[in-house]
XYZ file of N, CA, C and O in Angstrom:
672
model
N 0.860 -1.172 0.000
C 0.000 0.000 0.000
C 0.905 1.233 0.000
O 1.871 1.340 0.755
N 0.519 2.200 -0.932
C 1.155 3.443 -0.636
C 1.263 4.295 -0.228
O 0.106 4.699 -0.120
N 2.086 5.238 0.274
C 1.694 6.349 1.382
C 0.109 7.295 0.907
O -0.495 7.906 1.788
N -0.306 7.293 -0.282
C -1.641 8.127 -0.327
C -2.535 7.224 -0.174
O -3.722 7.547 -0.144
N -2.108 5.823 -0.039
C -3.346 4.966 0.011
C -3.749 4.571 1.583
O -4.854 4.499 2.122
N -2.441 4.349 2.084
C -2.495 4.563 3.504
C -2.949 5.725 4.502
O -3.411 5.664 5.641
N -2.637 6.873 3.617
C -3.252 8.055 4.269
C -4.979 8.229 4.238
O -5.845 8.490 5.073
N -4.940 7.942 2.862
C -6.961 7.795 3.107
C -7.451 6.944 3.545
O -8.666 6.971 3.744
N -6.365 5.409 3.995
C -7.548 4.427 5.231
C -7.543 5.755 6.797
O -8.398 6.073 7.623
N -6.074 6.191 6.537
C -6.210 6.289 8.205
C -7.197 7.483 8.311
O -7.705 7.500 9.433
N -7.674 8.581 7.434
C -8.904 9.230 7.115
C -10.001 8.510 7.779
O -10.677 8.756 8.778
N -9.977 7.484 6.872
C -11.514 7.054 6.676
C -11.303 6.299 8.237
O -12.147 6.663 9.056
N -10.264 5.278 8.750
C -10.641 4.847 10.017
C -10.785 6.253 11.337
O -11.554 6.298 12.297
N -10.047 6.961 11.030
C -10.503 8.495 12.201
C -11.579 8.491 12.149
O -12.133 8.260 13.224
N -12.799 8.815 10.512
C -13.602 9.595 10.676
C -14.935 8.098 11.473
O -15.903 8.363 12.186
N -14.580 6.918 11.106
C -15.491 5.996 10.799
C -15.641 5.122 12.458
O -16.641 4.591 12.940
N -14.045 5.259 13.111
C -14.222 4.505 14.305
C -15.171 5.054 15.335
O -15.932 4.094 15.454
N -15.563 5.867 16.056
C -16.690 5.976 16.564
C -17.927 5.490 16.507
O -18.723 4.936 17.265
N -17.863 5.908 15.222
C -19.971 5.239 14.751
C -19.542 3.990 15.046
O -20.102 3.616 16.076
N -18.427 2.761 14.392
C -18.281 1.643 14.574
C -18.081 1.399 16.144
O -18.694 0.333 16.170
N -17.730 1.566 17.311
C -17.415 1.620 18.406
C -19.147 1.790 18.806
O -19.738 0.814 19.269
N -19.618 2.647 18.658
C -20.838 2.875 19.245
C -21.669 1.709 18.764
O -22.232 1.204 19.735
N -21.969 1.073 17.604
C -22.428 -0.077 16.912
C -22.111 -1.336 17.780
O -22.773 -2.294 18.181
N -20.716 -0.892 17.905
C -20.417 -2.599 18.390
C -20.810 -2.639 20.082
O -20.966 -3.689 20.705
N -20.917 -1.413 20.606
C -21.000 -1.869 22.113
C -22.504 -1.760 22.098
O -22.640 -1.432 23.276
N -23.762 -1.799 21.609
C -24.821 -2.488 20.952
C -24.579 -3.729 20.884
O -24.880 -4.454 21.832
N -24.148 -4.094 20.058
C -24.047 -5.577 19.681
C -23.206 -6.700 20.718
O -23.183 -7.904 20.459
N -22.739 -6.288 21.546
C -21.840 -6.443 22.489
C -22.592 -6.705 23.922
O -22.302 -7.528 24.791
N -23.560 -5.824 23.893
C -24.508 -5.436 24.772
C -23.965 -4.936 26.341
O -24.166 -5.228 27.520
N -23.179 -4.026 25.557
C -22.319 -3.143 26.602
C -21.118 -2.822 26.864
O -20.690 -1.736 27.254
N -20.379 -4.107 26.574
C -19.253 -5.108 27.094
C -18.177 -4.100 26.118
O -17.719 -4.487 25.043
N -17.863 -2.634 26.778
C -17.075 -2.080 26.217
C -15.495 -2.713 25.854
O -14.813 -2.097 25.035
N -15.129 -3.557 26.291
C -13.978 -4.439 26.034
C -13.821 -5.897 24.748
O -12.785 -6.455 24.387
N -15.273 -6.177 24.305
C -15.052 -6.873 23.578
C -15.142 -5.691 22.463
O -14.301 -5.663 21.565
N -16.226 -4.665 22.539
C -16.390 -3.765 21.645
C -15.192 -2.695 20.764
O -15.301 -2.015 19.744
N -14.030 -2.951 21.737
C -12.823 -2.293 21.215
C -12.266 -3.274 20.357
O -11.997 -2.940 19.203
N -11.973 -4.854 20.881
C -12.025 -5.705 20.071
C -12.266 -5.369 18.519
O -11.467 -4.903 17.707
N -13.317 -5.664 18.387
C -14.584 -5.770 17.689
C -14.107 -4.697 16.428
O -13.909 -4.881 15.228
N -14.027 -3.516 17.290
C -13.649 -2.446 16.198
C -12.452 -2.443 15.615
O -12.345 -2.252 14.404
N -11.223 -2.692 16.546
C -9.727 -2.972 16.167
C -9.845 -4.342 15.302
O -8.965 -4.691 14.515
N -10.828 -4.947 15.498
C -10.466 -6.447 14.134
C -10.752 -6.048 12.839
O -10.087 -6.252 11.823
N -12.218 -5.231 13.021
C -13.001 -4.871 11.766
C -11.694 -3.673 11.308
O -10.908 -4.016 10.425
N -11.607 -2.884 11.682
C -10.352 -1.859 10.953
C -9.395 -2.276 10.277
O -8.968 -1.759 9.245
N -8.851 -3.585 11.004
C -7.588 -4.539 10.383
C -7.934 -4.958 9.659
O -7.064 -4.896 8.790
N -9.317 -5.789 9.058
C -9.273 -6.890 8.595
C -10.129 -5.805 6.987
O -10.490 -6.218 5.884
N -10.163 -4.535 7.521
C -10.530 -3.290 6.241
C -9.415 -2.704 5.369
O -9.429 -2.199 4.246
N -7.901 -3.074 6.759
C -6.719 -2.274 6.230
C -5.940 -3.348 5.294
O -5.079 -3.048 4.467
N -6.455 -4.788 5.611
C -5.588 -5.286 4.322
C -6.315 -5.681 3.089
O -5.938 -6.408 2.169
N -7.296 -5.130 3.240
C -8.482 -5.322 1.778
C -8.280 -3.998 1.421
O -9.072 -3.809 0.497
N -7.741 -3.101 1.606
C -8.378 -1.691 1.512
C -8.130 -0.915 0.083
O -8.494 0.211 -0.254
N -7.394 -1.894 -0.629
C -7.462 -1.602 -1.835
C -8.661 -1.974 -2.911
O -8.984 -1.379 -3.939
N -9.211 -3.181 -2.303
C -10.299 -3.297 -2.818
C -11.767 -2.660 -2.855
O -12.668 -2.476 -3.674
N -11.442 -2.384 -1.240
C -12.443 -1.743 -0.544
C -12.641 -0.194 -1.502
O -13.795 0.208 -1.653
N -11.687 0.472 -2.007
C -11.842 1.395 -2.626
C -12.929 1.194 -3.641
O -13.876 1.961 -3.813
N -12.786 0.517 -4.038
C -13.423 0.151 -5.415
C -15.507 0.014 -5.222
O -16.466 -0.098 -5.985
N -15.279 0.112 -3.789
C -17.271 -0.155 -3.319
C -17.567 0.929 -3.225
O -16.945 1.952 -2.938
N -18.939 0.635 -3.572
C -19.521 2.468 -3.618
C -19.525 2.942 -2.146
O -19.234 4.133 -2.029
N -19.711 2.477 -1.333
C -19.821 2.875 0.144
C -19.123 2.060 1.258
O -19.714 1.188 1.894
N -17.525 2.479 1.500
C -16.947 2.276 2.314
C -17.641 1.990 3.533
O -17.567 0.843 3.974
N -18.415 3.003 4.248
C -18.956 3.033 5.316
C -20.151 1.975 5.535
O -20.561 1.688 6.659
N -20.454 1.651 4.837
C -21.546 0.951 4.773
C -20.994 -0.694 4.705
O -21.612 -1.568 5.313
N -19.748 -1.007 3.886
C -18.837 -1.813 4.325
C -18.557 -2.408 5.265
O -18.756 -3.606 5.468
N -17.941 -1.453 6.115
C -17.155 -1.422 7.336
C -18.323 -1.923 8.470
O -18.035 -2.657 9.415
N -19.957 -1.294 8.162
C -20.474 -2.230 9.270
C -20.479 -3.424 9.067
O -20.158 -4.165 9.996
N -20.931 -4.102 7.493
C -20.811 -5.076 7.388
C -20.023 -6.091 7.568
O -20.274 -7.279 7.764
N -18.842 -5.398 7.465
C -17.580 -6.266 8.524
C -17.755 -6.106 10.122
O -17.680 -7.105 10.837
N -17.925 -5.186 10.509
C -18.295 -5.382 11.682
C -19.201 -6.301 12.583
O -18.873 -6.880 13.618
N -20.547 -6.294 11.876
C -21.609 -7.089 12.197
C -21.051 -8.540 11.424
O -21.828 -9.458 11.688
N -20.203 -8.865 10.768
C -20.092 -10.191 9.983
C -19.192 -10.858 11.329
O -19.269 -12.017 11.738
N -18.436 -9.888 11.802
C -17.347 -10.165 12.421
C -17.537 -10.604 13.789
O -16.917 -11.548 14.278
N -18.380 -9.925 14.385
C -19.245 -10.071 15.637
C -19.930 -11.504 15.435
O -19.638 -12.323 16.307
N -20.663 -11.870 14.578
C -21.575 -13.099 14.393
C -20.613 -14.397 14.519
O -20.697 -15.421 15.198
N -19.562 -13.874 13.481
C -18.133 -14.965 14.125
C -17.832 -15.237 15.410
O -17.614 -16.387 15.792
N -17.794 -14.169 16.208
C -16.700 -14.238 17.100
C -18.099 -14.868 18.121
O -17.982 -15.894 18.790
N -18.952 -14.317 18.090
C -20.375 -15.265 18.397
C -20.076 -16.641 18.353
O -19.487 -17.083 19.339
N -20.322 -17.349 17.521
C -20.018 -18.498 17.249
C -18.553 -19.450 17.553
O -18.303 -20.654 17.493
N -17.960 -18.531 17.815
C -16.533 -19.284 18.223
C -16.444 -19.541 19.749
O -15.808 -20.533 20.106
N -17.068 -18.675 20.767
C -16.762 -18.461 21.943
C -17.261 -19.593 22.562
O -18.398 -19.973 22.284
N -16.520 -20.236 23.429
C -17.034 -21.079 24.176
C -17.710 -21.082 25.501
O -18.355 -22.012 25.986
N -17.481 -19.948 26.005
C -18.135 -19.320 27.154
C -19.272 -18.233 27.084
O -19.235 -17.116 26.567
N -20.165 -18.793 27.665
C -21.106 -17.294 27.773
C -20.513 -16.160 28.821
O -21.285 -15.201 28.811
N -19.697 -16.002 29.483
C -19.167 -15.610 30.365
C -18.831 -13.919 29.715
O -18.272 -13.409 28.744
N -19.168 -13.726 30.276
C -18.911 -11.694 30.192
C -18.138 -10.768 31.663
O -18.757 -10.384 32.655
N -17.189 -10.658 31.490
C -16.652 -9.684 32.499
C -17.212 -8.658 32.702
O -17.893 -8.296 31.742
N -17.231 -7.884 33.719
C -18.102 -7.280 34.414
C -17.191 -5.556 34.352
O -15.979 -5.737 34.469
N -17.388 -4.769 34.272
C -16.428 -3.428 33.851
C -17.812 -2.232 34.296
O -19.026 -2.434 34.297
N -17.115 -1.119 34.606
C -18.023 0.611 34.620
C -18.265 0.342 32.783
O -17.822 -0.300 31.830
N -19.285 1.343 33.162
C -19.190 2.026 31.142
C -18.710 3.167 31.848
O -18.641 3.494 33.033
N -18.214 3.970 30.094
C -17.429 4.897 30.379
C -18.612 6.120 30.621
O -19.838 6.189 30.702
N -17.189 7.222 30.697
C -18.307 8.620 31.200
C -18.248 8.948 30.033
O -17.303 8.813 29.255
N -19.776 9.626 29.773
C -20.008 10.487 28.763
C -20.488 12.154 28.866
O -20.723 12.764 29.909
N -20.545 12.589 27.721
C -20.541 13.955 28.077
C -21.842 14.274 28.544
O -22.759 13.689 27.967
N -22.179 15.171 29.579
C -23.329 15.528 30.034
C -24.337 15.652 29.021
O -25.160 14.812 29.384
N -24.883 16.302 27.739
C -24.967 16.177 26.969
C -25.438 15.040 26.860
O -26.440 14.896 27.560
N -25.092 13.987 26.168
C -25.453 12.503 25.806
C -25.335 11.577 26.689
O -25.131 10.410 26.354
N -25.463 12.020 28.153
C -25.908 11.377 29.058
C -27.041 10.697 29.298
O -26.918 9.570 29.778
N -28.664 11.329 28.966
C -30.214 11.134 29.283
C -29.759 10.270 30.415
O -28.666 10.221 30.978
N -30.948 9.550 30.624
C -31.345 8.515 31.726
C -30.519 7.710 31.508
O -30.313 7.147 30.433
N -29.779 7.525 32.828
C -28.856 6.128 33.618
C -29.458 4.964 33.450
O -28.835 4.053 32.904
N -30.428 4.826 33.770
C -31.201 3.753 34.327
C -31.807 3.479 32.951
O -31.659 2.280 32.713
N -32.392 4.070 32.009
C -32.954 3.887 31.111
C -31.772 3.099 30.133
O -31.819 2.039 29.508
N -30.715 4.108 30.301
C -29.561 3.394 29.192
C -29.096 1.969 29.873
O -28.669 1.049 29.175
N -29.206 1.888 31.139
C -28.600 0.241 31.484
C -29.858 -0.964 31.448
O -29.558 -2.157 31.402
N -31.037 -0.582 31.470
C -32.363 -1.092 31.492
C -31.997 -1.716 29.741
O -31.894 -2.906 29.441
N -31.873 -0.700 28.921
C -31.912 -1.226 27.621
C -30.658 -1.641 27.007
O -30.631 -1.809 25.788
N -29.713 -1.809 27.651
C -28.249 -2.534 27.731
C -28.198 -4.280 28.143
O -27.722 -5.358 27.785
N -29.186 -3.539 29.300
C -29.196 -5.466 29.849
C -30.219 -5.595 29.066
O -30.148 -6.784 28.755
N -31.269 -5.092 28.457
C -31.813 -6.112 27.627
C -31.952 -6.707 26.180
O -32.803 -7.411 25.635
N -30.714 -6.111 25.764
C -30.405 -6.361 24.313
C -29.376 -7.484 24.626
O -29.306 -8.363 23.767
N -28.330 -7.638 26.028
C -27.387 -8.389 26.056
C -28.077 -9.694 26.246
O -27.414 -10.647 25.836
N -29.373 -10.021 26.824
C -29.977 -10.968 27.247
C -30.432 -11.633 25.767
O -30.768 -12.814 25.687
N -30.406 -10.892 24.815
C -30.676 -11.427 23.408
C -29.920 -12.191 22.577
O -28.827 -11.687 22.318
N -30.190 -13.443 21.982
C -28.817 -13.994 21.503
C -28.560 -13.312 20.262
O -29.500 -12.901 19.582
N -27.306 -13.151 19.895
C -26.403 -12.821 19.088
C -27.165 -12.449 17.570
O -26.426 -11.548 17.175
N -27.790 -12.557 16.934
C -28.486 -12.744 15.637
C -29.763 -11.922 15.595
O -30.327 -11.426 14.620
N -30.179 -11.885 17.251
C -31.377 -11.103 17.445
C -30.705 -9.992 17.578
O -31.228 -9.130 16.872
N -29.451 -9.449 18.362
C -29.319 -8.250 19.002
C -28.919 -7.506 17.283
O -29.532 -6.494 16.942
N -27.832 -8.155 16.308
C -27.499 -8.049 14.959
C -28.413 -7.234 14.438
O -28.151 -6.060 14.176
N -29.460 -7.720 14.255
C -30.677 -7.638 13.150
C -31.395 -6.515 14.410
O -32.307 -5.991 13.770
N -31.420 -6.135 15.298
C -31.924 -5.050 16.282
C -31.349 -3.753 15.912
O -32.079 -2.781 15.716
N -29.567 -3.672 15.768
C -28.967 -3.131 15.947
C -29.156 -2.573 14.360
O -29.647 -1.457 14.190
N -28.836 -3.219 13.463
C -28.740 -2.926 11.797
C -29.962 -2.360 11.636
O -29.904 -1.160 11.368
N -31.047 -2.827 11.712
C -32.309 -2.217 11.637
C -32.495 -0.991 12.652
O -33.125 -0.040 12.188
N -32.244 -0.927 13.377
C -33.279 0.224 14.452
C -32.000 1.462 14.555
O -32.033 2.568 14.017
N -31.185 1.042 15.190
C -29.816 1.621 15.354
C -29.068 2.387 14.243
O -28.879 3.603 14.279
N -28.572 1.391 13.039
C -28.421 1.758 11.825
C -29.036 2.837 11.065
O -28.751 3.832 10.399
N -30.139 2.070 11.541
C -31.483 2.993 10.326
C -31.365 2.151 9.014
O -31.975 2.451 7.988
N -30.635 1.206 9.114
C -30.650 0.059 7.356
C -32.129 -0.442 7.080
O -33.040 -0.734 7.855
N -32.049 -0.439 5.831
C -33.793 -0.992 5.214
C -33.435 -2.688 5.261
O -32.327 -3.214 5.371
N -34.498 -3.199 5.163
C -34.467 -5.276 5.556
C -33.806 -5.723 4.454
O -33.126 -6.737 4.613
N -33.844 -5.045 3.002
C -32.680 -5.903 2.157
C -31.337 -5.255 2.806
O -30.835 -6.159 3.474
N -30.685 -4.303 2.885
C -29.417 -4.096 3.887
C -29.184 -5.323 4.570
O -28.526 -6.334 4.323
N -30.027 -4.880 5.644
C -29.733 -5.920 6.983
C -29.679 -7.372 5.857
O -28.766 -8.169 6.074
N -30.354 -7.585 5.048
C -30.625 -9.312 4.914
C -28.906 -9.548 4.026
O -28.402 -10.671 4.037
N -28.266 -8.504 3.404
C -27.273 -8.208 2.778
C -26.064 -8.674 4.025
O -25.502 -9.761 3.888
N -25.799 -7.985 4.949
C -24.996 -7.327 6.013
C -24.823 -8.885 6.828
O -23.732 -9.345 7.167
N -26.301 -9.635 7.072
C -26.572 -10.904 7.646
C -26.160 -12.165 7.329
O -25.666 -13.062 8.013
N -26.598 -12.035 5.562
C -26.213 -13.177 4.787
C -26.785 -14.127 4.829
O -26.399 -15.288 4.698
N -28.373 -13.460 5.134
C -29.640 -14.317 4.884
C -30.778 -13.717 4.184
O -30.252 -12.691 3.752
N -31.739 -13.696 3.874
C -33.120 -13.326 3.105
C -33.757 -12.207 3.582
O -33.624 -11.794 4.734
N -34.308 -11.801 2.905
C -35.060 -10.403 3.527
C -36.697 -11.636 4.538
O -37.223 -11.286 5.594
N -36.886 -12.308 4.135
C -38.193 -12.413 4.947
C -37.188 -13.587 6.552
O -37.620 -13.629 7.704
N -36.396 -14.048 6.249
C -35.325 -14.145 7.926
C -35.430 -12.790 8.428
O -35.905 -12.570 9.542
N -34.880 -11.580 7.426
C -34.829 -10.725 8.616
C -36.035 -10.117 9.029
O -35.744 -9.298 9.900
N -37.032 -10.127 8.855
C -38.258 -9.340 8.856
C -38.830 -10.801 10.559
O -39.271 -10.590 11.689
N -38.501 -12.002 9.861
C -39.427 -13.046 10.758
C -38.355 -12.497 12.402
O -39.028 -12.825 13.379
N -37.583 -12.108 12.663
C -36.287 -12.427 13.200
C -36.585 -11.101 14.129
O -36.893 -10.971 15.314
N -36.377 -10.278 13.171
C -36.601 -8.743 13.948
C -38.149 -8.736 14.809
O -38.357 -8.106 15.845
N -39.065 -9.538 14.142
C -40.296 -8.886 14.670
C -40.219 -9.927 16.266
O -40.812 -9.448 17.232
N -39.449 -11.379 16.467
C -39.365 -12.097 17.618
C -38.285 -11.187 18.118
O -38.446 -11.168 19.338
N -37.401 -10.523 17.850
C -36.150 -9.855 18.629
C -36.871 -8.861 19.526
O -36.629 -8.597 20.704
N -38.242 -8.133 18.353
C -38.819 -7.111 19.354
C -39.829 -7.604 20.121
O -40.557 -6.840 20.756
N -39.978 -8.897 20.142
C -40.838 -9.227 21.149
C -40.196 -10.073 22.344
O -40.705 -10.119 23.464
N -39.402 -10.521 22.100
C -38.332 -10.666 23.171
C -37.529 -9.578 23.930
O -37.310 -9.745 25.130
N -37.251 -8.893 23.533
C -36.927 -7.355 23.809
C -37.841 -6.672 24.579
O -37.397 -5.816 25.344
N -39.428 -6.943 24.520
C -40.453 -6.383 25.028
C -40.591 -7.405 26.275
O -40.944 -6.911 27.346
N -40.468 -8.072 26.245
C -40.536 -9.387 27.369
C -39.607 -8.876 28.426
O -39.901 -8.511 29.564
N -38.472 -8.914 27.869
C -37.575 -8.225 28.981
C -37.904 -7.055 29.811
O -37.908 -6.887 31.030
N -38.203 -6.223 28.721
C -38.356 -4.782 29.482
C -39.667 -4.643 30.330
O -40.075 -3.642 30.919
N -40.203 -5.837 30.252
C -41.818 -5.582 30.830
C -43.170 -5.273 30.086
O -43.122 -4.742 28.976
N -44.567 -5.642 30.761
C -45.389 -4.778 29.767
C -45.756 -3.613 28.882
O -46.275 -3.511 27.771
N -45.139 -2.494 30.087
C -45.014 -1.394 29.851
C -44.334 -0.913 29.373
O -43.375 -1.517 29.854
N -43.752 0.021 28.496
C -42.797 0.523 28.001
C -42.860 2.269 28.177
O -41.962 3.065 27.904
N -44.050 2.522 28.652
C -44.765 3.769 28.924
C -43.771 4.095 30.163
O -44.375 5.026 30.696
N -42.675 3.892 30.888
C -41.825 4.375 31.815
C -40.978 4.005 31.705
O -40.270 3.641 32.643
N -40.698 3.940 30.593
C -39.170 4.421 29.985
C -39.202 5.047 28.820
O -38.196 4.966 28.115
N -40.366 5.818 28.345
C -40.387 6.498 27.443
C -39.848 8.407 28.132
O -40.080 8.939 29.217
N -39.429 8.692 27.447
C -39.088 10.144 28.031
C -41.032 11.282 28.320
O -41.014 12.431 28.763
C-alpha cells in the first residue's frame, strides 16, 4: 500500500471509528472491552483489503458489514457465555439522558442472543432498510423481517409490559 493509500484508510478509520465503536458496544450489549475488540479487528481486517475496498460504492456501509459479519463470528466461536463485568465509560453531560434507562436497555439487548441483538442493531440503530440488513446478515429479507419482529418481542418481554416508563 502506498503512502496516499495509507493516508486515506487512516482518514476514513478516524472519521469511521466511533460510529463503529458505538455499533459494536450495541451488539456487544455493553461489554465495552469486547467492543474495542470488535472495532480494532473490523479496521484490520478493512486495512488489508483496503485496496479493494476502494473500489465499493460505500466504504462506510462496508465497514459495518464487517463489523456485524465479524461479531456473528466471534459469536459463534466463543465457548463461554461468560462476560466480564467493567463501569461504562463517562459520557458527556450532553449525551448522558437517563442512567437507568440506558442500562435497562443494555441489559436487555445483552440478554438477546447474538443474531437477534445483529438484526436489532442494523435495523433500528443503523437505520438500514431489511434488504441491507438481509445483505450485512447473509440471509433473506423475509429471515430478517421473521427475526426482527421475535427480537422485538423478546426485547419487550424483557423490558416488561409497559414501556410507557421508559419512554421520556
Amino acid at each position: 500500500m502506498g503512502p496516499a493509500q495509507e493516508r486515506h484508510y487512516l482518514e476514513f478509520a478516524s472519521a469511521r471509528a466511533g460510529h463503529l465503536y458505538r455499533s459494536a458496544c450495541l451488539l456487544t450489549g455493553g461489554d465495552t472491552h469486547r467492543a474495542e475488540d470488535l472495532v480494532q479487528e473490523t479496521l484490520g481486517r478493512m486495512f488489508v483489503t483496503w485496496r479493494r475496498i476502494k473500489q465499493v460504492d460505500n466504504p462506510a456501509g462496508y465497514a459495518q458489514t464487517v463489523l456485524v459479519r465479524t461479531f456473528l463470528t466471534q459469536q459463534r466461536r466463543r465457548s463461554s457465555t461468560e462476560r466480564p463485568t467493567g463501569e461504562f465509560p463517562d459520557l458527556p453531560e450532553a449525551r448522558r439522558g437517563d442512567p437507568s434507562l440506558r442500562l435497562t436497555l443494555l441489559d436487555a439487548l445483552a440478554e438477546l442472543p447474538a443474531k437477534d441483538r445483529a438484526v436489532l442493531v442494523l435495523r433500528y440503530w443503523e437505520d438500514r432498510s431489511v434488504a441491507e440488513t438481509a445483505g450485512a446478515m447473509q440471509v433473506s429479507e423475509n429471515a430478517v423481517r421473521t427475526r426482527c419482529v421475535r427480537a422485538l418481542q423478546k426485547l419487550r418481554g424483557h423490558l416488561g409490559g409497559s414501556l410507557a416508563e421508559y419512554a421520556a
